[in-house]
Short mmCIF file of C-alpha atoms in Angstrom, two decimals:
data_model
loop_
_atom_site.label_atom_id
_atom_site.label_comp_id
_atom_site.label_asym_id
_atom_site.label_seq_id
_atom_site.Cartn_x
_atom_site.Cartn_y
_atom_site.Cartn_z
CA MET A 1 -8.45 -31.68 19.18
CA LYS A 2 -11.11 -28.97 19.13
CA TYR A 3 -11.58 -26.48 16.28
CA VAL A 4 -13.15 -23.15 15.35
CA ILE A 5 -14.22 -21.65 12.04
CA GLY A 6 -13.51 -18.15 10.74
CA ILE A 7 -15.74 -16.81 7.96
CA ASP A 8 -14.57 -13.81 5.91
CA LEU A 9 -17.49 -12.36 3.96
CA GLY A 10 -15.73 -10.25 1.35
CA THR A 11 -16.89 -8.14 -1.59
CA SER A 12 -16.14 -10.72 -4.28
CA SER A 13 -16.12 -13.99 -2.31
CA VAL A 14 -16.55 -15.68 1.05
CA LYS A 15 -13.59 -17.50 2.58
CA THR A 16 -13.74 -20.00 5.44
CA LEU A 17 -10.90 -21.30 7.64
CA LEU A 18 -10.91 -24.28 10.00
CA VAL A 19 -8.36 -23.66 12.77
CA GLY A 20 -7.26 -26.05 15.52
CA GLN A 21 -6.42 -25.25 19.13
CA ASP A 22 -2.75 -25.24 18.13
CA GLY A 23 -3.39 -22.32 15.76
CA GLU A 24 -2.75 -24.43 12.67
CA ILE A 25 -5.07 -24.25 9.65
CA LYS A 26 -6.77 -27.59 9.09
CA GLY A 27 -8.88 -26.63 6.10
CA GLU A 28 -10.10 -23.77 3.93
CA ALA A 29 -12.72 -23.19 1.27
CA SER A 30 -13.98 -20.20 -0.69
CA ALA A 31 -16.84 -19.34 -3.03
CA ALA A 32 -17.25 -16.35 -5.35
CA TYR A 33 -20.40 -14.32 -6.00
CA PRO A 34 -21.18 -11.47 -8.43
CA LEU A 35 -21.50 -7.73 -8.07
CA ILE A 36 -24.64 -6.06 -9.44
CA GLN A 37 -23.79 -2.77 -11.15
CA GLU A 38 -26.90 -1.52 -12.93
CA ARG A 39 -25.67 2.07 -13.35
CA PRO A 40 -22.33 3.91 -13.10
CA GLY A 41 -21.47 4.36 -9.43
CA TYR A 42 -23.87 1.64 -8.26
CA SER A 43 -22.55 -1.47 -6.48
CA GLU A 44 -24.97 -4.00 -5.02
CA GLN A 45 -25.24 -7.67 -4.07
CA ASN A 46 -28.02 -10.13 -3.38
CA PRO A 47 -27.61 -11.18 0.29
CA GLU A 48 -28.84 -14.66 -0.60
CA GLU A 49 -25.59 -15.13 -2.54
CA TRP A 50 -23.65 -14.66 0.73
CA VAL A 51 -25.74 -17.32 2.47
CA ASN A 52 -25.50 -19.83 -0.38
CA GLY A 53 -21.75 -19.31 -0.76
CA THR A 54 -21.19 -19.77 2.98
CA ILE A 55 -23.25 -22.96 3.11
CA ASP A 56 -21.25 -24.36 0.18
CA CYS A 57 -17.94 -23.46 1.87
CA LEU A 58 -18.90 -24.94 5.25
CA LYS A 59 -20.03 -28.22 3.65
CA ARG A 60 -16.75 -28.52 1.73
CA LEU A 61 -14.74 -27.55 4.80
CA LEU A 62 -16.19 -30.49 6.72
CA GLU A 63 -16.00 -32.97 3.85
CA GLU A 64 -12.42 -32.15 2.83
CA SER A 65 -10.95 -31.83 6.32
CA GLY A 66 -12.49 -34.99 7.73
CA VAL A 67 -12.99 -33.20 11.06
CA SER A 68 -16.02 -34.25 13.08
CA ALA A 69 -18.70 -31.57 13.44
CA ALA A 70 -18.87 -32.39 17.16
CA ASP A 71 -15.26 -31.19 17.55
CA ILE A 72 -15.96 -27.72 16.10
CA GLU A 73 -16.80 -25.50 19.06
CA GLY A 74 -17.51 -22.12 17.51
CA VAL A 75 -17.69 -19.88 14.46
CA SER A 76 -17.17 -16.15 14.00
CA PHE A 77 -17.09 -13.65 11.17
CA SER A 78 -15.24 -10.93 9.33
CA GLY A 79 -17.33 -8.82 7.00
CA GLN A 80 -17.12 -6.18 4.31
CA MET A 81 -18.00 -2.92 6.03
CA HIS A 82 -20.75 -0.33 5.53
CA GLY A 83 -23.09 -2.37 3.26
CA LEU A 84 -26.81 -1.61 3.79
CA VAL A 85 -29.19 -4.57 4.17
CA LEU A 86 -32.77 -3.37 4.81
CA LEU A 87 -35.16 -5.76 6.57
CA ASP A 88 -38.94 -5.61 7.07
CA GLU A 89 -40.83 -6.53 10.25
CA GLN A 90 -40.45 -10.25 9.45
CA ASN A 91 -36.71 -9.75 8.75
CA ASN A 92 -37.14 -10.35 5.04
CA VAL A 93 -34.65 -8.56 2.78
CA LEU A 94 -36.36 -5.63 1.01
CA CYS A 95 -33.82 -5.00 -1.77
CA ASN A 96 -30.28 -5.73 -2.87
CA ALA A 97 -27.58 -4.73 -0.39
CA ILE A 98 -25.93 -1.40 -1.28
CA LEU A 99 -22.19 -1.95 -0.82
CA TRP A 100 -19.29 0.07 0.58
CA ASN A 101 -17.96 0.90 -2.91
CA ASP A 102 -21.26 2.35 -4.13
CA THR A 103 -20.78 6.09 -4.80
CA ARG A 104 -24.30 7.39 -5.53
CA THR A 105 -24.62 9.21 -2.19
CA THR A 106 -22.57 12.41 -2.49
CA LYS A 107 -25.70 14.58 -2.09
CA GLN A 108 -26.66 12.71 1.08
CA CYS A 109 -23.18 13.22 2.55
CA ARG A 110 -23.54 16.98 2.13
CA GLU A 111 -26.97 16.81 3.79
CA ILE A 112 -25.50 14.97 6.78
CA GLU A 113 -22.78 17.61 7.15
CA ALA A 114 -25.28 20.45 6.89
CA LYS A 115 -27.71 18.98 9.43
CA LEU A 116 -25.23 17.72 12.04
CA GLY A 117 -22.39 20.23 11.66
CA ASP A 118 -19.65 19.72 14.26
CA ARG A 119 -21.78 17.13 16.05
CA LEU A 120 -21.01 14.59 13.30
CA LEU A 121 -17.34 14.33 14.28
CA GLU A 122 -18.08 14.69 18.00
CA ILE A 123 -20.45 11.70 17.92
CA THR A 124 -19.14 9.40 15.18
CA ARG A 125 -15.45 10.53 14.98
CA ASN A 126 -15.68 10.11 11.19
CA ALA A 127 -16.42 12.33 8.21
CA ALA A 128 -19.43 11.73 5.96
CA LEU A 129 -18.16 9.69 3.02
CA GLU A 130 -20.10 7.91 0.28
CA GLY A 131 -18.95 4.51 1.50
CA PHE A 132 -20.61 4.76 4.92
CA THR A 133 -24.06 3.36 5.71
CA LEU A 134 -26.12 6.38 6.80
CA PRO A 135 -25.81 8.12 3.39
CA LYS A 136 -27.17 4.93 1.79
CA VAL A 137 -30.10 4.89 4.22
CA LEU A 138 -30.92 8.50 3.31
CA TRP A 139 -30.65 7.72 -0.42
CA VAL A 140 -33.27 4.96 -0.11
CA GLN A 141 -35.39 7.24 2.10
CA GLU A 142 -35.37 9.90 -0.64
CA HIS A 143 -35.49 7.84 -3.83
CA GLU A 144 -37.54 4.80 -2.77
CA PRO A 145 -39.87 6.10 -0.02
CA GLU A 146 -42.44 3.32 -0.44
CA LEU A 147 -39.75 0.69 0.05
CA PHE A 148 -38.22 2.55 3.00
CA ALA A 149 -41.64 2.74 4.67
CA LYS A 150 -41.51 -1.07 4.92
CA ALA A 151 -38.07 -1.07 6.56
CA ALA A 152 -38.14 -2.00 10.25
CA ARG A 153 -34.38 -2.32 10.76
CA PHE A 154 -31.06 -2.63 8.97
CA VAL A 155 -28.01 -4.85 9.33
CA LEU A 156 -24.54 -5.01 7.80
CA PRO A 157 -23.48 -7.92 5.54
CA LYS A 158 -21.86 -10.27 8.08
CA ASP A 159 -24.59 -9.51 10.62
CA TYR A 160 -27.20 -10.60 8.09
CA LEU A 161 -25.30 -13.84 7.56
CA ARG A 162 -25.16 -14.38 11.32
CA TYR A 163 -28.93 -13.75 11.53
CA ARG A 164 -29.52 -16.48 8.94
CA MET A 165 -27.38 -18.83 11.01
CA THR A 166 -28.90 -18.05 14.43
CA GLY A 167 -32.27 -16.39 13.82
CA LYS A 168 -31.21 -13.37 15.92
CA VAL A 169 -30.90 -9.84 14.52
CA GLN A 170 -27.92 -8.12 16.14
CA MET A 171 -25.08 -5.84 15.08
CA GLU A 172 -21.48 -6.23 16.15
CA ILE A 173 -19.83 -3.07 17.43
CA SER A 174 -16.66 -2.75 15.30
CA ASP A 175 -18.84 -2.93 12.17
CA ALA A 176 -21.48 -0.61 13.63
CA ALA A 177 -18.72 1.99 14.04
CA GLY A 178 -18.65 2.39 10.24
CA THR A 179 -22.33 3.32 9.86
CA LEU A 180 -22.19 7.02 10.93
CA MET A 181 -24.98 6.14 13.35
CA LEU A 182 -22.87 4.96 16.30
CA ASN A 183 -21.55 7.11 19.13
CA VAL A 184 -18.05 5.68 18.74
CA PRO A 185 -16.49 6.92 22.02
CA GLU A 186 -19.43 5.63 24.06
CA GLY A 187 -20.02 2.45 22.04
CA LYS A 188 -23.78 2.92 21.65
CA TRP A 189 -26.25 4.01 18.99
CA SER A 190 -26.79 7.76 18.71
CA ASP A 191 -30.40 8.71 19.43
CA GLU A 192 -29.54 12.22 18.26
CA ILE A 193 -28.57 11.05 14.76
CA ALA A 194 -31.57 8.70 14.49
CA ALA A 195 -33.92 11.56 15.42
CA ALA A 196 -32.21 14.04 13.09
CA PHE A 197 -32.98 11.85 10.06
CA GLY A 198 -36.34 10.41 11.10
CA LEU A 199 -35.19 6.83 11.47
CA PRO A 200 -37.86 4.53 12.95
CA GLU A 201 -37.61 3.27 16.52
CA GLY A 202 -35.65 0.01 16.63
CA PHE A 203 -34.06 0.70 13.22
CA CYS A 204 -30.62 0.08 14.73
CA PRO A 205 -30.37 -3.50 16.10
CA PRO A 206 -29.01 -4.51 19.54
CA LEU A 207 -25.21 -4.30 19.72
CA VAL A 208 -22.96 -7.28 20.52
CA GLY A 209 -19.20 -7.65 21.09
CA SER A 210 -16.78 -9.36 18.75
CA THR A 211 -16.09 -12.34 21.04
CA GLU A 212 -19.60 -12.37 22.54
CA GLU A 213 -21.72 -15.48 22.09
CA THR A 214 -24.82 -14.61 20.06
CA GLY A 215 -26.53 -18.01 19.95
CA THR A 216 -26.18 -21.41 18.35
CA LEU A 217 -26.95 -22.66 14.86
CA LEU A 218 -30.55 -22.96 13.74
CA PRO A 219 -31.41 -26.65 13.15
CA GLU A 220 -32.11 -26.00 9.45
CA PHE A 221 -28.76 -24.24 8.91
CA ALA A 222 -26.96 -27.03 10.77
CA ALA A 223 -28.67 -29.60 8.52
CA GLN A 224 -27.71 -27.72 5.36
CA THR A 225 -24.02 -27.57 6.31
CA GLY A 226 -23.47 -30.72 8.36
CA LEU A 227 -22.42 -28.69 11.40
CA SER A 228 -23.72 -29.32 14.90
CA PRO A 229 -26.73 -27.25 16.03
CA ALA A 230 -24.92 -26.91 19.39
CA MET A 231 -22.02 -25.01 17.80
CA LYS A 232 -21.65 -21.52 19.29
CA VAL A 233 -21.83 -18.44 17.10
CA PHE A 234 -19.87 -15.29 18.05
CA GLY A 235 -20.15 -11.64 17.05
CA GLY A 236 -17.16 -11.27 14.74
CA GLY A 237 -15.79 -8.00 13.42
CA ALA A 238 -15.44 -5.55 10.57
CA ASP A 239 -12.94 -6.73 7.96
CA ASN A 240 -10.31 -4.18 8.98
CA ALA A 241 -10.70 -5.01 12.67
CA CYS A 242 -10.41 -8.73 11.87
CA GLY A 243 -7.42 -8.13 9.61
CA ALA A 244 -5.77 -6.27 12.47
CA VAL A 245 -6.51 -9.09 14.93
CA GLY A 246 -5.24 -11.67 12.42
CA ALA A 247 -1.98 -9.71 12.20
CA GLY A 248 -1.68 -9.34 15.97
CA ILE A 249 -2.56 -5.63 16.20
CA VAL A 250 -4.07 -5.98 19.70
CA ARG A 251 -1.76 -3.87 21.87
CA LYS A 252 -0.49 -0.28 22.01
CA GLY A 253 2.58 0.47 19.93
CA ASP A 254 1.73 -1.97 17.12
CA ALA A 255 0.49 -0.78 13.72
CA LEU A 256 -0.63 -2.50 10.54
CA CYS A 257 0.39 -1.68 6.99
CA SER A 258 -1.72 -3.56 4.43
CA VAL A 259 -1.21 -3.19 0.69
CA GLY A 260 -4.03 -4.67 -1.36
CA THR A 261 -5.90 -2.96 -4.19
CA SER A 262 -6.22 -0.15 -1.67
CA GLY A 263 -3.78 0.41 1.18
CA VAL A 264 -4.55 0.60 4.89
CA VAL A 265 -2.60 1.94 7.84
CA LEU A 266 -4.12 0.99 11.19
CA THR A 267 -3.06 1.51 14.80
CA TYR A 268 -4.39 0.18 18.12
CA GLU A 269 -5.62 2.71 20.68
CA GLU A 270 -7.34 2.63 24.08
CA ASP A 271 -8.09 6.35 24.51
CA LYS A 272 -11.65 7.02 23.34
CA ASN A 273 -11.04 10.78 23.30
CA LYS A 274 -8.53 10.77 20.44
CA ASP A 275 -9.64 13.31 17.86
CA PHE A 276 -8.32 13.29 14.30
CA GLY A 277 -10.76 15.89 12.99
CA GLY A 278 -12.15 13.34 10.55
CA LYS A 279 -8.85 13.12 8.64
CA VAL A 280 -8.47 9.42 9.48
CA HIS A 281 -11.13 6.90 10.47
CA PHE A 282 -11.57 6.14 14.18
CA PHE A 283 -13.52 2.96 14.92
CA ASN A 284 -14.26 0.63 17.82
CA HIS A 285 -11.87 -2.33 17.73
CA ALA A 286 -12.73 -5.99 18.20
CA HIS A 287 -10.84 -6.00 21.50
CA PRO A 288 -13.30 -4.84 24.22
CA GLY A 289 -12.87 -1.16 25.09
CA ALA A 290 -10.25 -0.58 22.39
CA PHE A 291 -10.29 1.47 19.18
CA TYR A 292 -8.30 1.73 15.99
CA ALA A 293 -7.28 4.69 13.87
CA MET A 294 -7.14 3.98 10.15
CA GLY A 295 -5.97 5.79 7.05
CA VAL A 296 -6.69 4.61 3.51
CA THR A 297 -4.82 4.97 0.20
CA LEU A 298 -7.37 4.19 -2.51
CA GLY A 299 -4.90 3.26 -5.26
CA ALA A 300 -2.11 1.44 -3.40
CA GLY A 301 -1.56 -2.02 -4.90
CA TYR A 302 -3.75 -0.93 -7.80
CA SER A 303 -1.06 1.58 -8.81
CA LEU A 304 1.56 -1.16 -9.14
CA SER A 305 -0.88 -3.46 -10.96
CA TRP A 306 -1.73 -0.64 -13.38
CA PHE A 307 1.96 0.04 -13.97
CA LYS A 308 2.72 -3.61 -14.70
CA GLU A 309 -0.25 -4.18 -16.98
CA SER A 310 0.34 -0.91 -18.87
CA LEU A 311 4.13 -0.99 -19.24
CA ALA A 312 5.20 -4.61 -18.70
CA PRO A 313 2.27 -7.01 -19.22
CA GLU A 314 4.65 -9.75 -20.33
CA LEU A 315 6.51 -9.79 -16.97
CA SER A 316 5.58 -11.32 -13.65
CA PHE A 317 5.65 -9.04 -10.59
CA ASP A 318 8.87 -10.73 -9.45
CA GLU A 319 10.53 -10.06 -12.82
CA LEU A 320 9.28 -6.46 -12.87
CA LEU A 321 10.56 -5.68 -9.38
CA LYS A 322 13.86 -7.59 -9.48
CA PRO A 323 15.94 -4.62 -10.77
CA VAL A 324 14.36 -2.18 -8.30
CA GLY A 325 16.76 -3.16 -5.53
CA GLY A 326 19.62 -1.75 -7.59
CA ILE A 327 18.06 1.74 -7.70
CA ALA A 328 18.92 4.13 -4.85
CA PRO A 329 16.17 5.60 -2.65
CA GLY A 330 14.53 8.49 -4.45
CA SER A 331 14.55 6.79 -7.88
CA GLU A 332 17.13 9.31 -9.12
CA GLY A 333 14.84 12.33 -8.65
CA LEU A 334 11.49 10.79 -9.58
CA LEU A 335 8.29 11.02 -7.49
CA PHE A 336 4.95 9.28 -8.04
CA THR A 337 1.61 10.07 -6.37
CA PRO A 338 -0.77 7.05 -6.35
CA TYR A 339 -3.96 9.00 -7.07
CA LEU A 340 -5.15 6.88 -10.03
CA VAL A 341 -8.72 6.68 -8.65
CA GLY A 342 -8.66 9.76 -6.41
CA GLU A 343 -7.52 9.70 -2.80
CA ARG A 344 -8.95 9.11 0.70
CA THR A 345 -6.34 9.98 3.39
CA PRO A 346 -5.44 12.74 4.05
CA HIS A 347 -7.15 14.16 0.92
CA ALA A 348 -10.75 12.97 0.53
CA ASP A 349 -10.72 13.92 -3.14
CA SER A 350 -12.40 12.14 -6.04
CA VAL A 351 -10.99 14.57 -8.65
CA ILE A 352 -7.23 14.33 -8.01
CA ARG A 353 -5.24 11.97 -10.27
CA ALA A 354 -1.76 10.46 -10.23
CA SER A 355 1.45 12.17 -11.30
CA PHE A 356 5.05 11.33 -12.12
CA ILE A 357 7.13 14.35 -11.08
CA GLY A 358 10.72 14.79 -12.28
CA LEU A 359 10.64 12.33 -15.18
CA SER A 360 13.71 12.60 -17.41
CA GLY A 361 15.22 10.80 -20.38
CA THR A 362 17.66 8.96 -18.09
CA HIS A 363 14.89 7.14 -16.23
CA ARG A 364 14.22 3.53 -17.16
CA ARG A 365 11.35 1.21 -16.29
CA GLU A 366 12.99 0.14 -13.02
CA HIS A 367 13.18 3.78 -11.90
CA LEU A 368 9.48 4.21 -12.57
CA ALA A 369 8.68 0.94 -10.78
CA ARG A 370 10.63 2.03 -7.69
CA ALA A 371 8.99 5.46 -7.78
CA VAL A 372 5.55 3.79 -7.81
CA MET A 373 6.48 1.66 -4.77
CA GLU A 374 7.88 4.71 -2.98
CA GLY A 375 4.82 6.82 -3.83
CA ILE A 376 2.46 4.20 -2.43
CA THR A 377 4.53 4.05 0.76
CA PHE A 378 4.70 7.85 1.05
CA SER A 379 0.91 7.95 0.82
CA LEU A 380 0.67 5.45 3.67
CA GLN A 381 3.21 7.53 5.62
CA GLU A 382 0.82 10.48 5.38
CA SER A 383 -1.64 8.45 7.47
CA PHE A 384 1.09 7.55 9.97
CA ASP A 385 1.98 11.24 10.14
CA LEU A 386 -1.59 12.18 11.09
CA ILE A 387 -1.67 9.40 13.68
CA ARG A 388 1.61 10.62 15.17
CA GLN A 389 0.31 14.19 15.33
CA ALA A 390 -2.67 12.92 17.36
CA GLY A 391 -0.28 11.53 19.97
CA ILE A 392 -0.36 7.83 19.07
CA ALA A 393 3.11 6.28 19.31
CA VAL A 394 4.00 3.52 16.82
CA GLU A 395 6.84 1.22 17.84
CA ARG A 396 6.67 -1.39 15.07
CA VAL A 397 4.71 -2.00 11.88
CA ILE A 398 3.30 -5.38 10.83
CA SER A 399 3.22 -5.49 7.03
CA ILE A 400 0.75 -7.69 5.14
CA GLY A 401 -0.54 -7.96 1.59
CA GLY A 402 1.40 -7.23 -1.59
CA GLY A 403 3.88 -4.97 0.17
CA ALA A 404 4.99 -7.83 2.41
CA LYS A 405 5.88 -10.15 -0.47
CA ASN A 406 8.96 -8.22 -1.61
CA PRO A 407 12.04 -7.74 0.63
CA VAL A 408 13.00 -4.49 -1.12
CA TRP A 409 9.54 -3.08 -0.42
CA LEU A 410 9.67 -4.20 3.23
CA GLN A 411 13.00 -2.39 3.69
CA MET A 412 11.56 0.64 1.89
CA GLN A 413 8.63 0.68 4.34
CA ALA A 414 11.02 0.52 7.31
CA ASP A 415 13.05 3.41 5.88
CA ILE A 416 10.05 5.63 5.02
CA PHE A 417 8.10 4.88 8.22
CA GLY A 418 11.27 5.10 10.30
CA LYS A 419 10.13 2.05 12.29
CA PRO A 420 10.94 -1.69 12.34
CA VAL A 421 8.74 -3.54 9.85
CA VAL A 422 7.79 -7.17 10.46
CA ALA A 423 6.30 -9.75 8.08
CA LEU A 424 4.10 -12.68 9.14
CA LYS A 425 5.09 -16.32 8.74
CA ASN A 426 1.60 -17.37 7.67
CA GLU A 427 -0.66 -14.57 6.50
CA GLN A 428 -4.36 -15.45 6.48
CA GLY A 429 -5.90 -12.04 6.99
CA PRO A 430 -9.42 -11.33 8.27
CA ALA A 431 -10.55 -14.98 8.25
CA MET A 432 -7.85 -15.80 10.81
CA GLY A 433 -8.92 -12.79 12.88
CA ALA A 434 -12.48 -14.13 12.85
CA ALA A 435 -11.28 -17.59 13.90
CA MET A 436 -9.33 -16.00 16.76
CA MET A 437 -12.52 -14.31 17.97
CA ALA A 438 -14.24 -17.69 18.00
CA ALA A 439 -11.27 -19.18 19.89
CA VAL A 440 -11.47 -16.50 22.59
CA GLY A 441 -15.25 -16.75 22.71
CA SER A 442 -14.97 -20.52 23.14
CA GLY A 443 -12.78 -20.00 26.20
CA TRP A 444 -9.49 -21.21 24.74
CA PHE A 445 -7.85 -17.89 25.67
CA ALA A 446 -8.65 -15.10 28.10
CA SER A 447 -8.20 -12.34 25.49
CA LEU A 448 -7.35 -11.62 21.87
CA LYS A 449 -3.88 -10.56 23.05
CA GLU A 450 -3.29 -13.99 24.58
CA CYS A 451 -4.63 -15.69 21.44
CA ALA A 452 -2.38 -13.58 19.19
CA ASP A 453 0.69 -14.63 21.19
CA ALA A 454 -0.21 -18.28 20.60
CA PHE A 455 -1.51 -18.18 17.01
CA ILE A 456 0.62 -15.62 15.18
CA GLY A 457 4.17 -16.23 14.04
CA TYR A 458 6.49 -13.51 12.77
CA ALA A 459 9.10 -13.80 10.05
CA ALA A 460 11.95 -11.37 9.34
CA THR A 461 12.21 -7.90 10.88
CA TYR A 462 13.48 -5.03 8.69
CA GLU A 463 15.21 -2.28 10.68
CA PRO A 464 15.34 1.30 9.32
CA ILE A 465 18.64 2.27 7.69
CA SER A 466 19.51 5.70 9.10
CA ALA A 467 20.92 7.17 5.87
CA ASN A 468 17.79 6.09 3.97
CA VAL A 469 15.50 7.42 6.72
CA GLU A 470 17.10 10.86 6.44
CA LYS A 471 16.87 10.88 2.64
CA TYR A 472 13.26 9.73 2.59
CA ALA A 473 12.30 12.35 5.20
CA ARG A 474 13.43 15.06 2.76
CA LEU A 475 11.70 13.39 -0.18
CA PHE A 476 8.49 13.02 1.84
CA LYS A 477 8.31 16.80 2.30
CA LEU A 478 8.49 17.19 -1.49
CA TYR A 479 5.89 14.45 -2.00
CA GLN A 480 3.48 16.30 0.30
CA GLN A 481 3.64 19.37 -1.97
CA VAL A 482 2.50 17.52 -5.11
CA TYR A 483 -1.19 17.31 -4.15
CA ALA A 484 -1.64 21.08 -3.76
CA ALA A 485 0.47 21.75 -6.86
CA THR A 486 -1.63 19.50 -9.11
CA ARG A 487 -5.13 19.95 -7.64
CA SER A 488 -6.24 22.81 -9.90
CA LEU A 489 -4.68 21.14 -12.96
CA ASN A 490 -6.80 18.04 -12.33
CA GLU A 491 -9.92 20.16 -11.91
CA GLY A 492 -9.23 21.67 -15.32
CA LEU A 493 -8.66 18.23 -16.88
CA GLN A 494 -11.98 16.85 -15.66
CA GLU A 495 -13.93 17.92 -18.77
CA PHE A 496 -11.54 15.93 -20.98
CA ARG A 497 -11.83 12.69 -19.06
CA GLY A 498 -13.87 9.84 -20.52
#
């Protein structure tokens, strides 16, 4: 049997999967690495940690699986988005990578808006947010001009790892879409944006596709890992694109609901002219010529984790949520907004904070727990609502992450979204998406759609219950009023926050 490897380069660790031609996982390994947070709002990493962690994982993957290196045909990547890795003329790293969750760049975001105006959304289809790459570039340009003068080019995290494996500096398109430097509809770098901010010629590397072959392993990297230097290396994808591929979101009508620390709603689209006015993200997908629209709830799974640790630290999640199924939709008149760390979609607001609305003496812990679950799902529904308004039809939702581990929550999602919700049999996330890109690149399948049909198995389907759908539709209208009603209160509370 032949095999491929998927590498998921995350924020806290790298995960590797060895997948056979039958779609079965034959081995996995992971390695953690630290964040560097020298000041409040700063979040950095040493790119060498990514390389060392990956080498360790690949060595263990071979040793523990017993698979021959000669039988592994290809490798591809999923990567944390937006992180800035600056390289000099010799492709040496100039400084720590500035990560997606670094928030020092608010001033630079306002500068981008002022200079580009309406052209920002016309070209990039995305608003200027602190997480994106261009604001980080401008921060270095302003605060470390001597260092920036040495910068010849930049790459994103997984693209740096691929460079260390192949010796070729390239950037994959679904990741490039999150830089604010790509013309997303046309799938090419924007000369207009580069000129507007004085970026040097060649600063943006050549673009490659997700399933495109980018080279083979350097002999020294092959020797360090035990892999064959003839193994093919493919472009890979941004973590959200790979997560979508790994869940089978590769055709119109399918959407993803992912509840991790944050929450993501993502839909597949082939019309490059869709315009969301910057209210949701619109990126190039891993599937050639396709795109995805994405909304983000910053405090999704985090809200439930906070609730458990604050009010029921002695209980497991299963114990905490067991009584929730006995509470009717609406939690007996209780609403929760999951704004514990601010919000992203549809309110890009760092000041807003969470609320329980309608709390009474008759409410018990299970009511509050259900209200938290409902509030998280309502927030995700706000993204679906924006996507629907833009003319994208959703026929079914694939649910992954924490929200897919609880049958009550899966039914709740079906009722609030008003769509069938499906769980996966074997959820492996972005690493599986990366492996699927290597499988298609290796010629096992003609497309990611064909690979998804072979590799991905679905578990139970939860159909919307009409009475619940109607009730949640009325509650959702009330939920949508809470943000505006509490915005000024949170502004006033800011001076009292630690």
